[in-house]
């Protein structure tokens, strides 16, 4: 039964002020911190320009079809994730519940990352920057030991910001400065999401557009720095041999998937506020392409700055060696420069080998410095902050950089919160007479209280766990069920008709093939490969332990069993909702059919958009 | 007479050579990096600078021990290299051919390090006394940390924004309620007029009906 809905009724559902707001919200949700600190890293370790090949293949066959599916679903059914899946079939309602759960878990830890960004932001107003100098030890004869053995940026991140404990089992205390910043972050989120898309729609103009401005400024600045060209050449030089490694294809697929923020339910929520006669096909292609272009665009300033940092480190290494040689041989100053260093070294090595050996000079290799690849928080808070110190006018660059990171994260938070807020609003958790502001306030308050646990000394280890387990495998499973649910339960023919009604033109064969075969197959392969790789080695983490012999290297530790149990719980709980809800409805159905005096059994609900 | 003089000078010179040599007891190595500190404004290290150095060390010794017995001639320099680096030692004029203990010299230099640095336009890093560590100055800490001030500003802005939105939301809500109650009152009035069976508005709006029977017969009436 294909019930084409009548003209959209005035159902009092909030709507976007204009199409641009909607597109911008989707782009803001998709473009997040991962575009800046994960994509350039993947490019670097997987053969530079060659990585773009698996990336674009994954975009074409996995990213765009799934994105189109979610947007079309939300737009047609005009419901959030839980409501939409309940409408398709009560047995599939678990998909919506799983999406909602993942959105909750991710919102909790994502805002704590923003807390760290805010902490760095408010510390950027000082001269000199607090992460550029080591504090003195107690008797003021030297620098603090932990800081001296690692670097000032490391010390500021691990000690002054996180106050990290050496083991995940040691919780440490709540860090009051992080609690203040966390409160501020949740207040900002509340301010922007207080009335749902009414307020986020206005805020998104700033938070989605501002990062592009800053990226452009950094691009111009980055290209003028010495060593930028080395960094860019290093990044983009393709090494086609890496394509033989299946790991590269897996990383490309997972990156596209997580970068587009699929299976969170946020995209369905955004699309549900659209008028039904909207071209969702064009929207999906636009959002996906803008997201990928942003990743590429962001990697240019990132790698210019990394090249600059590697070059400066290389020069520092050379300079230190030169000073040692000059002091040892009492040569006049500026006799050995960087340019003639190699000739001098070979001359001295032949004439005084023992003296040179006694100096224990470090070998300075630019390639080695470029090879030091970092992703994630390490890139932003350690590597980039170090590079910023070396730039003239560091305060301004630091402030710009951290506001940009904050905007990127905040626009993604809007999507996450919308994925939590819209289904709750539809389930009518609070009475209809109560204002929307109350529900968003309750959500933000409860999330803040739970997220306080991330401000403990061991908090960053827990955030890594959430990121690795709650924000990865469940999404793959839920997306797989989404595609299967739409294609085989809702039936692809019906869905095609719905999409054709919305867009006004016939569905391209590409979508049919992608939805029916390619995307589910790809998701299955990616999921199995992902799980296999995770299970190959026991889950471990690296801990910052000043008492470790190899300090400042991080200590590799294995998770204790109770932590591993939590990891499994986080990964399994959202996907397990799907069969649980189906089972629940099956049992309810069976009980109804057994009891003859009850209301006639519900038919397998096949309604269309009866919002 | 001349021979006696030559003999004394040579003895003194040999004694000095004995006292001041690399790694001698109570001797200190100094390393100076003028080009690093001053760049284009670097001066050359010559005998005059050495004389100034001896004077500064003597000044430091005098200030530290507060007895005016140390002379410039008590400070001996040797092994000056192109780097620029050299060794120096401070002799004690009261006891012949002995040097002042290293600890005293170190304490004196430490006390007057700033003055010595400034005389040469150098710093602790560019005028290094290799065995004497310098006390590092603590960084300037304002009474309230700067970040707390910035945080306060940000928090005030956020709270102001939230209050504004909540208050405007309440006002809108009240206005909507007032509007809906107004509309209800209006509808009641309309219903009152409707209760008569004929809507008054309809009566007012509709133009009067001309009764064709009377209107058509204008000629019946006699004209006045």
Short mmCIF file of C-alpha atoms in Angstrom, two decimals, chain A residues 197-540:
data_model
loop_
_atom_site.label_atom_id
_atom_site.label_comp_id
_atom_site.label_asym_id
_atom_site.label_seq_id
_atom_site.Cartn_x
_atom_site.Cartn_y
_atom_site.Cartn_z
CA UNK A 197 16.13 24.44 15.59
CA UNK A 198 14.71 27.90 16.19
CA UNK A 199 17.86 28.83 18.07
CA UNK A 200 20.40 26.47 16.50
CA UNK A 201 19.30 27.72 13.11
CA UNK A 202 20.49 31.21 14.04
CA UNK A 203 23.64 30.04 15.81
CA UNK A 204 24.71 27.85 12.89
CA UNK A 205 25.30 30.90 10.68
CA UNK A 206 28.25 31.76 12.92
CA UNK A 207 29.51 28.36 14.00
CA UNK A 208 29.44 26.81 10.54
CA UNK A 209 30.90 29.71 8.54
CA UNK A 210 33.51 31.01 11.01
CA UNK A 211 35.81 27.94 10.78
CA UNK A 212 36.16 28.45 7.03
CA UNK A 213 37.31 32.03 7.61
CA UNK A 214 39.91 30.93 10.14
CA UNK A 215 41.08 28.05 7.96
CA UNK A 216 41.63 30.53 5.14
CA UNK A 217 43.60 32.84 7.42
CA UNK A 218 45.71 29.91 8.60
CA UNK A 219 46.15 28.82 5.00
CA UNK A 220 47.61 32.18 4.01
CA UNK A 221 49.75 32.35 7.14
CA UNK A 222 50.81 28.73 6.88
CA UNK A 223 51.99 29.04 3.30
CA UNK A 224 54.28 31.94 4.23
CA UNK A 225 56.03 30.00 6.99
CA UNK A 226 59.45 28.49 6.28
CA UNK A 227 59.23 24.77 5.75
CA UNK A 228 55.61 24.84 4.66
CA UNK A 229 56.40 23.53 1.20
CA UNK A 230 58.28 20.56 2.64
CA UNK A 231 55.25 19.68 4.71
CA UNK A 232 52.86 19.95 1.76
CA UNK A 233 55.07 17.97 -0.58
CA UNK A 234 55.39 15.30 2.07
CA UNK A 235 51.62 15.19 2.54
CA UNK A 236 50.55 15.05 -1.05
CA UNK A 237 53.26 12.96 -2.67
CA UNK A 238 51.34 9.84 -3.60
CA UNK A 239 52.73 6.49 -2.68
CA UNK A 240 50.56 4.04 -4.59
CA UNK A 241 52.11 1.03 -2.86
CA UNK A 242 50.07 1.68 0.26
CA UNK A 243 46.88 0.83 -1.64
CA UNK A 244 47.85 -2.84 -1.45
CA UNK A 245 47.31 -2.75 2.31
CA UNK A 246 43.65 -3.50 3.17
CA UNK A 247 44.03 -1.36 6.28
CA UNK A 248 44.05 1.71 4.05
CA UNK A 249 40.68 0.83 2.49
CA UNK A 250 39.22 0.11 5.90
CA UNK A 251 40.41 3.45 7.24
CA UNK A 252 38.99 5.25 4.22
CA UNK A 253 35.59 3.61 4.66
CA UNK A 254 35.40 4.26 8.39
CA UNK A 255 36.62 7.83 7.96
CA UNK A 256 33.93 8.66 5.41
CA UNK A 257 31.31 7.03 7.55
CA UNK A 258 32.15 8.80 10.79
CA UNK A 259 32.99 12.06 9.09
CA UNK A 260 29.47 12.36 7.67
CA UNK A 261 27.98 11.67 11.13
CA UNK A 262 25.72 8.92 9.80
CA UNK A 263 23.48 6.76 12.00
CA UNK A 264 23.36 9.32 14.82
CA UNK A 265 19.75 10.21 14.12
CA UNK A 266 20.69 13.87 13.96
CA UNK A 267 20.43 14.03 10.18
CA UNK A 268 17.00 12.39 10.28
CA UNK A 269 15.94 14.99 12.86
CA UNK A 270 17.23 17.88 10.74
CA UNK A 271 15.53 16.61 7.61
CA UNK A 272 12.25 16.09 9.45
CA UNK A 273 11.80 19.82 9.81
CA UNK A 274 11.88 20.28 6.05
CA UNK A 275 8.88 20.74 3.80
CA UNK A 276 8.24 17.38 2.17
CA UNK A 277 8.58 18.67 -1.37
CA UNK A 278 12.31 19.25 -1.08
CA UNK A 279 15.10 17.92 -3.27
CA UNK A 280 16.83 15.66 -0.76
CA UNK A 281 18.97 14.06 -3.46
CA UNK A 282 20.70 17.32 -4.29
CA UNK A 283 21.05 18.11 -0.58
CA UNK A 284 22.76 14.81 0.14
CA UNK A 285 25.26 15.18 -2.68
CA UNK A 286 25.95 18.80 -1.67
CA UNK A 287 26.57 18.03 1.99
CA UNK A 288 28.81 15.04 1.25
CA UNK A 289 30.93 16.90 -1.28
CA UNK A 290 31.28 19.99 0.92
CA UNK A 291 32.37 17.77 3.82
CA UNK A 292 35.08 16.07 1.77
CA UNK A 293 36.27 19.32 0.24
CA UNK A 294 36.52 20.80 3.72
CA UNK A 295 38.69 17.90 4.84
CA UNK A 296 41.03 18.50 1.91
CA UNK A 297 40.99 22.26 2.44
CA UNK A 298 41.79 21.85 6.12
CA UNK A 299 44.73 19.55 5.49
CA UNK A 300 46.61 22.27 3.61
CA UNK A 301 47.10 24.68 6.54
CA UNK A 302 47.54 21.76 8.93
CA UNK A 303 50.37 20.37 6.88
CA UNK A 304 51.95 23.73 6.20
CA UNK A 305 52.13 24.26 9.95
CA UNK A 306 53.41 20.72 10.56
CA UNK A 307 56.07 21.21 7.90
CA UNK A 308 57.06 24.47 9.55
CA UNK A 309 57.26 22.75 12.92
CA UNK A 310 59.38 19.90 11.54
CA UNK A 311 61.72 22.35 9.83
CA UNK A 312 62.10 24.39 13.02
CA UNK A 313 62.79 21.24 15.03
CA UNK A 314 65.37 20.22 12.43
CA UNK A 315 67.05 23.62 12.63
CA UNK A 316 67.00 23.44 16.43
CA UNK A 317 68.65 20.04 16.30
CA UNK A 318 71.34 21.39 13.98
CA UNK A 319 71.86 24.47 16.11
CA UNK A 320 72.28 22.45 19.26
CA UNK A 321 74.89 20.26 17.59
CA UNK A 322 76.67 23.32 16.24
CA UNK A 323 76.83 24.97 19.66
CA UNK A 324 78.19 21.76 21.18
CA UNK A 325 80.90 21.52 18.54
CA UNK A 326 81.83 25.20 18.82
CA UNK A 327 82.05 24.97 22.60
CA UNK A 328 84.07 21.81 22.51
CA UNK A 329 86.61 22.98 19.94
CA UNK A 330 86.54 26.64 21.02
CA UNK A 331 85.91 27.77 17.47
CA UNK A 332 84.75 31.34 16.90
CA UNK A 333 81.01 31.98 16.86
CA UNK A 334 79.16 31.64 13.55
CA UNK A 335 82.03 29.74 12.01
CA UNK A 336 79.79 26.73 11.49
CA UNK A 337 76.43 27.57 9.95
CA UNK A 338 73.59 25.23 9.00
CA UNK A 339 74.69 25.30 5.39
CA UNK A 340 78.27 24.12 5.94
CA UNK A 341 77.43 21.88 8.87
CA UNK A 342 77.84 18.63 6.97
CA UNK A 343 81.23 19.58 5.52
CA UNK A 344 82.49 20.66 8.94
CA UNK A 345 81.22 17.45 10.54
CA UNK A 346 82.99 15.25 8.04
CA UNK A 347 86.21 17.28 8.41
CA UNK A 348 86.11 17.12 12.21
CA UNK A 349 85.16 13.47 12.25
CA UNK A 350 88.21 12.57 10.24
CA UNK A 351 90.56 14.71 12.32
CA UNK A 352 89.17 14.23 15.87
CA UNK A 353 86.86 11.18 15.85
CA UNK A 354 87.03 10.54 19.61
CA UNK A 355 86.07 14.07 20.51
CA UNK A 356 83.12 14.01 18.12
CA UNK A 357 82.01 10.65 19.47
CA UNK A 358 82.33 12.00 23.00
CA UNK A 359 79.91 14.83 22.20
CA UNK A 360 77.09 12.34 21.47
CA UNK A 361 75.59 14.46 18.74
CA UNK A 362 72.03 13.65 17.69
CA UNK A 363 71.55 12.86 14.04
CA UNK A 364 69.27 15.50 12.55
CA UNK A 365 67.08 14.24 9.77
CA UNK A 366 64.25 16.38 8.39
CA UNK A 367 62.41 13.32 7.15
CA UNK A 368 62.36 11.90 10.64
CA UNK A 369 60.76 15.04 12.02
CA UNK A 370 58.17 15.03 9.23
CA UNK A 371 57.39 11.39 9.95
CA UNK A 372 56.26 12.13 13.47
CA UNK A 373 52.57 11.92 12.73
CA UNK A 374 49.95 12.72 15.29
CA UNK A 375 46.20 12.76 15.16
CA UNK A 376 43.41 13.68 17.48
CA UNK A 377 43.94 15.67 20.63
CA UNK A 378 47.71 15.23 20.29
CA UNK A 379 47.66 17.20 17.06
CA UNK A 380 45.66 20.09 18.43
CA UNK A 381 46.95 20.41 21.96
CA UNK A 382 50.56 19.35 21.62
CA UNK A 383 51.86 19.65 18.09
CA UNK A 384 49.88 22.67 16.94
CA UNK A 385 50.32 24.60 20.19
CA UNK A 386 54.05 24.10 19.87
CA UNK A 387 53.98 25.41 16.33
CA UNK A 388 51.95 28.42 17.43
CA UNK A 389 54.60 29.41 19.97
CA UNK A 390 57.08 29.71 17.13
CA UNK A 391 54.90 32.04 15.09
CA UNK A 392 55.10 35.80 15.64
CA UNK A 393 52.03 37.09 17.47
CA UNK A 394 51.30 33.71 19.04
CA UNK A 395 48.43 34.89 21.23
CA UNK A 396 46.35 35.92 18.24
CA UNK A 397 47.00 32.66 16.41
CA UNK A 398 46.21 30.61 19.50
CA UNK A 399 42.94 32.49 20.08
CA UNK A 400 41.89 32.08 16.44
CA UNK A 401 42.82 28.42 16.37
CA UNK A 402 40.89 27.53 19.49
CA UNK A 403 37.80 29.52 18.55
CA UNK A 404 37.84 27.66 15.24
CA UNK A 405 38.06 24.27 16.96
CA UNK A 406 35.29 25.31 19.32
CA UNK A 407 32.97 26.34 16.46
CA UNK A 408 33.68 23.12 14.58
CA UNK A 409 32.85 21.06 17.64
CA UNK A 410 29.84 23.15 18.61
CA UNK A 411 28.12 22.79 15.24
CA UNK A 412 28.59 19.01 15.51
CA UNK A 413 27.16 19.14 19.05
CA UNK A 414 24.01 20.78 17.64
CA UNK A 415 23.43 17.70 15.51
CA UNK A 416 24.12 15.36 18.41
CA UNK A 417 21.77 17.24 20.75
CA UNK A 418 19.10 17.41 18.05
CA UNK A 419 19.36 13.63 17.74
CA UNK A 420 18.58 13.41 21.47
CA UNK A 421 16.07 16.27 21.71
CA UNK A 422 13.73 15.62 18.79
CA UNK A 423 12.81 12.00 19.65
CA UNK A 424 12.25 12.95 23.31
CA UNK A 425 10.04 15.84 22.24
CA UNK A 426 7.98 13.49 20.07
CA UNK A 427 7.71 10.85 22.78
CA UNK A 428 6.28 13.64 24.94
CA UNK A 429 8.42 12.95 27.95
CA UNK A 430 7.33 16.27 29.37
CA UNK A 431 3.71 17.46 29.13
CA UNK A 432 2.84 19.45 26.02
CA UNK A 433 2.04 22.58 28.00
CA UNK A 434 5.57 22.72 29.40
CA UNK A 435 7.92 24.89 27.34
CA UNK A 436 10.59 23.38 25.09
CA UNK A 437 13.19 25.30 27.07
CA UNK A 438 12.55 22.98 30.01
CA UNK A 439 13.32 19.82 28.08
CA UNK A 440 16.54 21.18 26.62
CA UNK A 441 17.50 22.43 30.09
CA UNK A 442 16.93 18.99 31.60
CA UNK A 443 18.97 17.32 28.86
CA UNK A 444 21.88 19.73 29.33
CA UNK A 445 21.79 19.50 33.13
CA UNK A 446 21.76 15.69 33.25
CA UNK A 447 24.51 15.51 30.61
CA UNK A 448 26.62 17.99 32.56
CA UNK A 449 26.29 15.96 35.76
CA UNK A 450 27.23 12.70 34.05
CA UNK A 451 30.10 14.34 32.16
CA UNK A 452 31.61 15.49 35.46
CA UNK A 453 33.14 12.02 35.60
CA UNK A 454 35.30 12.98 32.61
CA UNK A 455 36.90 15.77 34.61
CA UNK A 456 38.55 13.27 36.94
CA UNK A 457 42.25 12.59 36.67
CA UNK A 458 41.58 9.50 34.57
CA UNK A 459 38.95 11.30 32.47
CA UNK A 460 40.89 11.42 29.22
CA UNK A 461 41.43 7.65 29.28
CA UNK A 462 37.65 7.24 29.57
CA UNK A 463 37.05 9.63 26.70
CA UNK A 464 39.36 7.52 24.54
CA UNK A 465 37.30 4.47 25.47
CA UNK A 466 34.02 6.20 24.59
CA UNK A 467 35.49 7.43 21.33
CA UNK A 468 36.82 4.01 20.36
CA UNK A 469 33.89 1.87 21.43
CA UNK A 470 30.70 3.92 21.69
CA UNK A 471 31.38 6.11 18.70
CA UNK A 472 32.44 3.46 16.20
CA UNK A 473 31.07 -0.09 16.09
CA UNK A 474 27.45 0.67 17.12
CA UNK A 475 27.15 3.21 14.30
CA UNK A 476 28.22 0.64 11.72
CA UNK A 477 25.66 -1.86 12.99
CA UNK A 478 22.85 0.69 13.15
CA UNK A 479 23.61 1.97 9.65
CA UNK A 480 23.55 -1.58 8.33
CA UNK A 481 20.14 -2.16 9.88
CA UNK A 482 18.96 1.19 8.53
CA UNK A 483 19.76 0.22 4.96
CA UNK A 484 18.34 -3.27 5.34
CA UNK A 485 15.26 -1.91 7.07
CA UNK A 486 14.48 0.61 4.37
CA UNK A 487 15.34 -1.59 1.42
CA UNK A 488 13.88 -4.89 2.51
CA UNK A 489 11.27 -4.13 5.18
CA UNK A 490 9.87 -0.80 3.96
CA UNK A 491 10.56 -2.09 0.45
CA UNK A 492 12.76 -0.25 -2.01
CA UNK A 493 9.97 0.21 -4.57
CA UNK A 494 7.88 2.13 -2.09
CA UNK A 495 10.82 4.17 -0.91
CA UNK A 496 11.75 5.04 -4.50
CA UNK A 497 8.20 6.24 -5.12
CA UNK A 498 8.35 8.38 -1.97
CA UNK A 499 11.64 9.93 -2.99
CA UNK A 500 10.38 10.54 -6.50
CA UNK A 501 7.33 12.30 -5.07
CA UNK A 502 9.58 14.49 -2.93
CA UNK A 503 12.21 15.37 -5.52
CA UNK A 504 9.91 15.43 -8.54
CA UNK A 505 12.04 13.24 -10.78
CA UNK A 506 12.75 9.59 -11.27
CA UNK A 507 15.33 7.92 -9.05
CA UNK A 508 18.65 7.29 -10.74
CA UNK A 509 19.77 3.66 -11.19
CA UNK A 510 22.90 4.50 -9.17
CA UNK A 511 20.82 4.96 -6.00
CA UNK A 512 18.95 1.70 -6.53
CA UNK A 513 22.13 -0.32 -6.95
CA UNK A 514 23.88 1.43 -4.10
CA UNK A 515 21.01 0.99 -1.63
CA UNK A 516 20.16 -2.54 -2.61
CA UNK A 517 23.56 -4.12 -2.88
CA UNK A 518 26.70 -2.05 -2.56
CA UNK A 519 26.14 -0.11 0.65
CA UNK A 520 24.92 -3.02 2.80
CA UNK A 521 27.72 -5.21 1.46
CA UNK A 522 30.35 -2.54 2.11
CA UNK A 523 29.01 -1.94 5.61
CA UNK A 524 29.12 -5.64 6.39
CA UNK A 525 32.70 -5.97 5.17
CA UNK A 526 33.82 -2.85 7.03
CA UNK A 527 32.10 -4.00 10.22
CA UNK A 528 33.66 -7.45 10.14
CA UNK A 529 37.12 -6.12 9.28
CA UNK A 530 36.85 -3.50 12.02
CA UNK A 531 35.84 -6.03 14.67
CA UNK A 532 38.51 -8.49 13.57
CA UNK A 533 41.22 -5.86 13.79
CA UNK A 534 40.04 -4.80 17.26
CA UNK A 535 40.07 -8.39 18.47
CA UNK A 536 43.56 -9.13 17.12
CA UNK A 537 45.28 -7.57 20.08
CA UNK A 538 44.05 -7.15 23.64
CA UNK A 539 42.65 -3.66 24.10
CA UNK A 540 45.42 -1.48 25.46
#
